[in-house]
Coordinates of C-alpha atoms and ligand atoms in Angstrom, one line a residue:
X1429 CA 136.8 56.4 66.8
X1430 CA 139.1 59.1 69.0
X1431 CA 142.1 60.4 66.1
X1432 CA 145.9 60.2 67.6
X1433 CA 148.4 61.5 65.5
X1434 CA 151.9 60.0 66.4
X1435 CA 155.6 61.8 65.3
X1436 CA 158.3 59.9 63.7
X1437 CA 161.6 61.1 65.1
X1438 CA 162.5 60.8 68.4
X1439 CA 159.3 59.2 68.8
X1440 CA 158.4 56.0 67.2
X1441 CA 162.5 55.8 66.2
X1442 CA 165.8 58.0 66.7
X1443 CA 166.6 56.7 63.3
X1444 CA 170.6 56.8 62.7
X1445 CA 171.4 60.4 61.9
X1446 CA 173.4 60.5 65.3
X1447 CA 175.4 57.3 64.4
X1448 CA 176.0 58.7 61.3
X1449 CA 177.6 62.6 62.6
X1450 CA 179.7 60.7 64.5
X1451 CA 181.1 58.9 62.5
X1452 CA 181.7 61.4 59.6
X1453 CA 182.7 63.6 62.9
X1454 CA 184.9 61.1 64.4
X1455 CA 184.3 61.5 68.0
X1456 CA 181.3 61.8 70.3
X1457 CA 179.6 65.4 71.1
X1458 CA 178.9 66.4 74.5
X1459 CA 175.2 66.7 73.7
X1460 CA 174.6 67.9 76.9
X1461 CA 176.0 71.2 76.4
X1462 CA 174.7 71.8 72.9
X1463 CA 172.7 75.0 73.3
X1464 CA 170.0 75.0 69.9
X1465 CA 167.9 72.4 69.0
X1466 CA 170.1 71.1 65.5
X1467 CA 173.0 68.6 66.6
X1468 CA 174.4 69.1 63.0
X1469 CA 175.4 72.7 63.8
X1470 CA 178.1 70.9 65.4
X1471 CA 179.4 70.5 61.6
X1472 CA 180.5 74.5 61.3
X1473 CA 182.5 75.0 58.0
X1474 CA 182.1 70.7 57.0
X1475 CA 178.6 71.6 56.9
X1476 CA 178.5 71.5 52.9
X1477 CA 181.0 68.4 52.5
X1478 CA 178.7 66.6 55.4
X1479 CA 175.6 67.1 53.5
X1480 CA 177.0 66.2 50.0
X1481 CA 177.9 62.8 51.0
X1482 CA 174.6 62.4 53.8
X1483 CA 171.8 63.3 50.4
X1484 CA 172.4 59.4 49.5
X1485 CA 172.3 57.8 52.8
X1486 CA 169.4 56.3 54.0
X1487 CA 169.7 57.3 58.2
X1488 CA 166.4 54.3 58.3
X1489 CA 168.3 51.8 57.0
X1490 CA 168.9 49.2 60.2
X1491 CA 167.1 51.9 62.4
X1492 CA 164.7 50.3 65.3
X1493 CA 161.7 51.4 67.0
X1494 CA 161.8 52.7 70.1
X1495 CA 160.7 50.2 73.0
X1496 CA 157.4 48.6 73.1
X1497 CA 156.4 51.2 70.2
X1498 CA 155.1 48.5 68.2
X1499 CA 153.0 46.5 70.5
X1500 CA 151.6 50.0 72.3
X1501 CA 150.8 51.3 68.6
X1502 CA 149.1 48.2 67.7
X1503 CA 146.9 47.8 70.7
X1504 CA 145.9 51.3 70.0
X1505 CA 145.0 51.3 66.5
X1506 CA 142.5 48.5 67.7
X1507 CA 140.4 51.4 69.7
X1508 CA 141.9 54.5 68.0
X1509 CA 142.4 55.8 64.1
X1510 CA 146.1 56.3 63.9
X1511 CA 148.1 58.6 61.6
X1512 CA 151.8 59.5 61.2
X1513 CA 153.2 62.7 60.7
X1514 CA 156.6 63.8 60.1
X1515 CA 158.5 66.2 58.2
X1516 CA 160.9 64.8 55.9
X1517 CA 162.7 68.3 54.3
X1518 CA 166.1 68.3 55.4
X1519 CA 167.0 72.3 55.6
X1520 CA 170.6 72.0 54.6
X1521 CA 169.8 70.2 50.9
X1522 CA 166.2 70.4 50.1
X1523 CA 166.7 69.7 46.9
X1524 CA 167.3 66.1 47.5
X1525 CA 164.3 65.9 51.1
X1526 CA 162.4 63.5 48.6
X1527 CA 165.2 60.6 49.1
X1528 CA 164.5 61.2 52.9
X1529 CA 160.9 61.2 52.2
X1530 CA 160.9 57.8 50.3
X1531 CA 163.4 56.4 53.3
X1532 CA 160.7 57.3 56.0
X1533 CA 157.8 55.4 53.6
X1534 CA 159.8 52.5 53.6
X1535 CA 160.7 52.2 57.1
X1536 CA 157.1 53.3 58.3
X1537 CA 155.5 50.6 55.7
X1538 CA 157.7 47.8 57.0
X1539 CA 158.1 48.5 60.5
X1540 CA 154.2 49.0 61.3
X1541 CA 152.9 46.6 58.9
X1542 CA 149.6 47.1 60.7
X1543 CA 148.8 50.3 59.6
X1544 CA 147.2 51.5 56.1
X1545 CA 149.8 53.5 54.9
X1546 CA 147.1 56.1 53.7
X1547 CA 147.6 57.4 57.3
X1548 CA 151.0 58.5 56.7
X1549 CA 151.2 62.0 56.1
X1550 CA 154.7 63.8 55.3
X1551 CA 154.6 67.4 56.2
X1552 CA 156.0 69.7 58.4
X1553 CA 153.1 71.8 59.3
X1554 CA 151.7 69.4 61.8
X1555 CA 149.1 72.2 63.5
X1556 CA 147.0 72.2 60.1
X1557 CA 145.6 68.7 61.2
X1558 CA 143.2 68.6 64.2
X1559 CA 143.1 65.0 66.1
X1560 CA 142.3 64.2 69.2
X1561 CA 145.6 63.0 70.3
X1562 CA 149.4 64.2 69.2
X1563 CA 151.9 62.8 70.5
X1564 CA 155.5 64.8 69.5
X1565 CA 158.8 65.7 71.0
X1566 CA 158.4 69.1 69.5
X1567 CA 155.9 71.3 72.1
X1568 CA 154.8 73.5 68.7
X1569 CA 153.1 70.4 66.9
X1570 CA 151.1 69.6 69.4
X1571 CA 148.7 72.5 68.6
X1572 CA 145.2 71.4 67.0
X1573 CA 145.0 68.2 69.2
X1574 CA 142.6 68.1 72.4
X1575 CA 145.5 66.2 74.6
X1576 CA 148.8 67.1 73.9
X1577 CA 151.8 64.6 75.2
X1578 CA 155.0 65.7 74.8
X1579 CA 157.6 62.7 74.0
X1580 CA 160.8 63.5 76.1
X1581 CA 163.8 64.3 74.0
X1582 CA 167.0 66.2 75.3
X1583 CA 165.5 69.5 73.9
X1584 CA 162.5 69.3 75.6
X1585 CA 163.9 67.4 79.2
X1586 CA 164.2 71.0 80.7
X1587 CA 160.9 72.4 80.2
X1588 CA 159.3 73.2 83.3
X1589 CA 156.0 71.6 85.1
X1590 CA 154.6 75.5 84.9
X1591 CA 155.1 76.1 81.2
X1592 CA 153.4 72.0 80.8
X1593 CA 150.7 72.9 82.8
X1594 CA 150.6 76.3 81.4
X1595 CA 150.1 74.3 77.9
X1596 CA 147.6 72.1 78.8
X1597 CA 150.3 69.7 77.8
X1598 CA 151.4 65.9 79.6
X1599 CA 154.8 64.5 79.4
X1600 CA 155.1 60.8 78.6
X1601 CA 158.4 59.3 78.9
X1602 CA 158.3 55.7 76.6
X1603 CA 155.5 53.9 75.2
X1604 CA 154.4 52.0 78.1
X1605 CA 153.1 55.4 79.9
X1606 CA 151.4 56.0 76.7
X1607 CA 149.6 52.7 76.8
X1608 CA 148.8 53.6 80.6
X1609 CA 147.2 56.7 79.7
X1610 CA 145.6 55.7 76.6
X1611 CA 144.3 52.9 77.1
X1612 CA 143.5 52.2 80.7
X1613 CA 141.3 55.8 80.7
X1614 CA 139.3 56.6 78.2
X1615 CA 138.4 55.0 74.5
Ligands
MG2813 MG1 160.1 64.4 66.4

């Protein structure tokens, strides 16, 4: 059986950490003009007061997959061994990443109640593991796998055909192209 490992965020859901920087913001960034890749850089100075009160939040909690992730997945892990990967350590407050950790089990184990949650695996150095498939959002952990596909996010829309190609990497755009490349090809 062919290996596909499959990120969490931005992937199989966008989770609520958007919802919840607005709110604690109070209006709606232009996202389109943020330059970097972190949307809480937005916070400048409320950075600290942000994070004291986000440590107990659970961003999961009411959180959906994305489209047809569920029934694509499933169909999938009947032909191919699926495992999850994510990174859980929040940079701003690592001292409290393992409440973020325990929110992604929980959402994982309910949400895809199809898969052994022995394939879970909660680390952010995704280019250790060699599969055959990764699918990501991030370009960078998609090394170690023979077909990369990059998830489109807003960070990654502008990245050229060239530097793709140049990659060896395909873009997918929601789970149904996935399920038209994965499984209408090759098992
Ligand atoms: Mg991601």
């Amino acid at each position: 059986m062919k290996t596909i490992m499959v990120d969490m965020d931005d992937v199989i859901t966008y989770g609520k950490f958007t919802q919840i920087l607005e709110d604690y913001l109070g209006y709606k960034p232009n996202y389109k003009s943020l330059k970097g890749y972190y949307v809480q850089d937005l916070l400048k100075e409320k950075k600290d007061d942000f994070f004291q009160k986000f440590k107990d939040m659970n961003m999961y909690d009411g959180a959906r997959l994305l489209p047809n992730c569920y029934d694509v997945l499933k169909k999938l892990s009947e032909v191919y061994e699926i495992y999850i990967c994510t990174d859980y350590i929040w940079r701003e407050i690592i001292e409290y990443a393992g409440n973020n950790l325990k929110n992604k089990y929980d959402f994982l184990y309910h949400k895809l109640d199809f898969l052994d949650p022995r394939n879970f695996i909660f680390s952010y150095h995704k280019s250790l593991i060699q599969c055959d498939i990764k699918i990501d959002d991030k370009i960078e952990h998609l090394s170690g796998a023979k077909q990369k596909l990059l998830f489109t996010a807003y960070h990654n829309k502008n990245m050229s055909e060239e530097k793709l190609k140049e990659e060896n990497v395909i873009r997918v755009n929601n789970w149904k192209e996935i399920e038209r490349l994965l499984l209408t090809k090759e098992k």
